[in-house]
Amino acid sequence: MAPNVSRTEQEWLDWLSDKAGAPFSDVGPERTIAFRALGVLWTVHGRNEQDTVLAMEDFASTLQILLVEFASLDPVIVPQDVDIEIRTYPADRQPTDTYLTRADGDRRMWLLFLPAEPQDEVELVIHLAFQVLLGNSLLGQEPFSQLMDRAARNGLFHNLEIGRPYRELARFRTRPVPPLADVRNRPLVDPNRRNPRAGSSQLDACSGPGPGYTVKKAQSILAERYELLPVPIRLTLPELLKDERIRTLFQDLREEGWKDWHLLAVVMNLTINLRVEARYEAITVESAGRLKVAVFDESKREEQPDDPRISPSEVTREVMLNRIRMVAMSSLRRWGLTLHHGDTYADPVMQILEHRYGFWTDDIPHPDPFQGLLTTTA
């Protein structure tokens, strides 16, 4: 006879395997499915009612099968938590938009709408799962579609049919609200230590050089940077370097791992933005598209004495750290990568650029753009 074990909630959570989900996640007013794959915690949830639960389970299983198929194809998934809420609608009242998405800090939030009736559900489930994966990938739509085609040739759609018998059998259940779905019941969760805390090693995030990365291409990009970055700041940079605080800041950043091209790129970013805003309008999310050509032209134009210049007081550590994120995000196109949503948080994207595209490590021999005024060598 097994001994009687008495544990607190926290002790039960500590006792669970790192790969286990939250106990009793199918009780209470909301049903939640959580799992880890490709470096991401995926959470799918919805109201604990039959139509929503079946649609949610259908979507979650489809997403899991897609993730397994894509694990060896390297879709360059952004390493950020993904939260997916599922809602259902009557077959004759399909909403105009079947999916909505937004960023919430470093999480990607999705709201998906699926039909309550199963006969209309299968193709839409696959479409929505594709949109979620694409939206969390840094691959462009065409290369991502090519991965989808490869997965299809490997038997993806045959594997997706595995869940169909479950769907059909589950519809025999006539009770629309399952037992234990009221607010008196809740899953066993720790908001500060969410289960599962780990995933299968076979579904770890891809590592090694990212798609399109080669040392030769990296060196070519860096050679172009060292040639072009000083041009639009040929007068601004010497003026900034007269300030001892700026020299100290640049030296400190060098010691922390910044390359000379990082420093040049941030100064150029500040300078170009100032010139564009002085000649046209403030650069915002709304105006960025129409100012794209102006920004490009200014980045190629040699700085003139009458051009507006940034003040040394505007160049602080905080500004440098914020702007290097902008530089990183703008460098995605160099590698054929793209952001599908402009509100994507920068830090997880920078993780990919750091570990798979040499953002913080790649450099080449180059003339000193600071003319020996910085004592710390790059």
PDB file of C-alpha atoms in Angstrom, residues 58 70-71 114 124 356:
ATOM      1  CA  ASP A  58      -8.016  20.803 -32.931  1.00  0.00           C
ATOM      2  CA  PHE A  70       9.171  22.261 -39.131  1.00  0.00           C
ATOM      3  CA  ALA A  71      11.681  21.376 -36.407  1.00  0.00           C
ATOM      4  CA  LEU A 114     -12.914  29.243 -35.678  1.00  0.00           C
ATOM      5  CA  LEU A 124      -9.315  27.208 -41.667  1.00  0.00           C
ATOM      6  CA  ARG A 356      22.984  32.787 -35.633  1.00  0.00           C
TER       7      ARG A 356
END
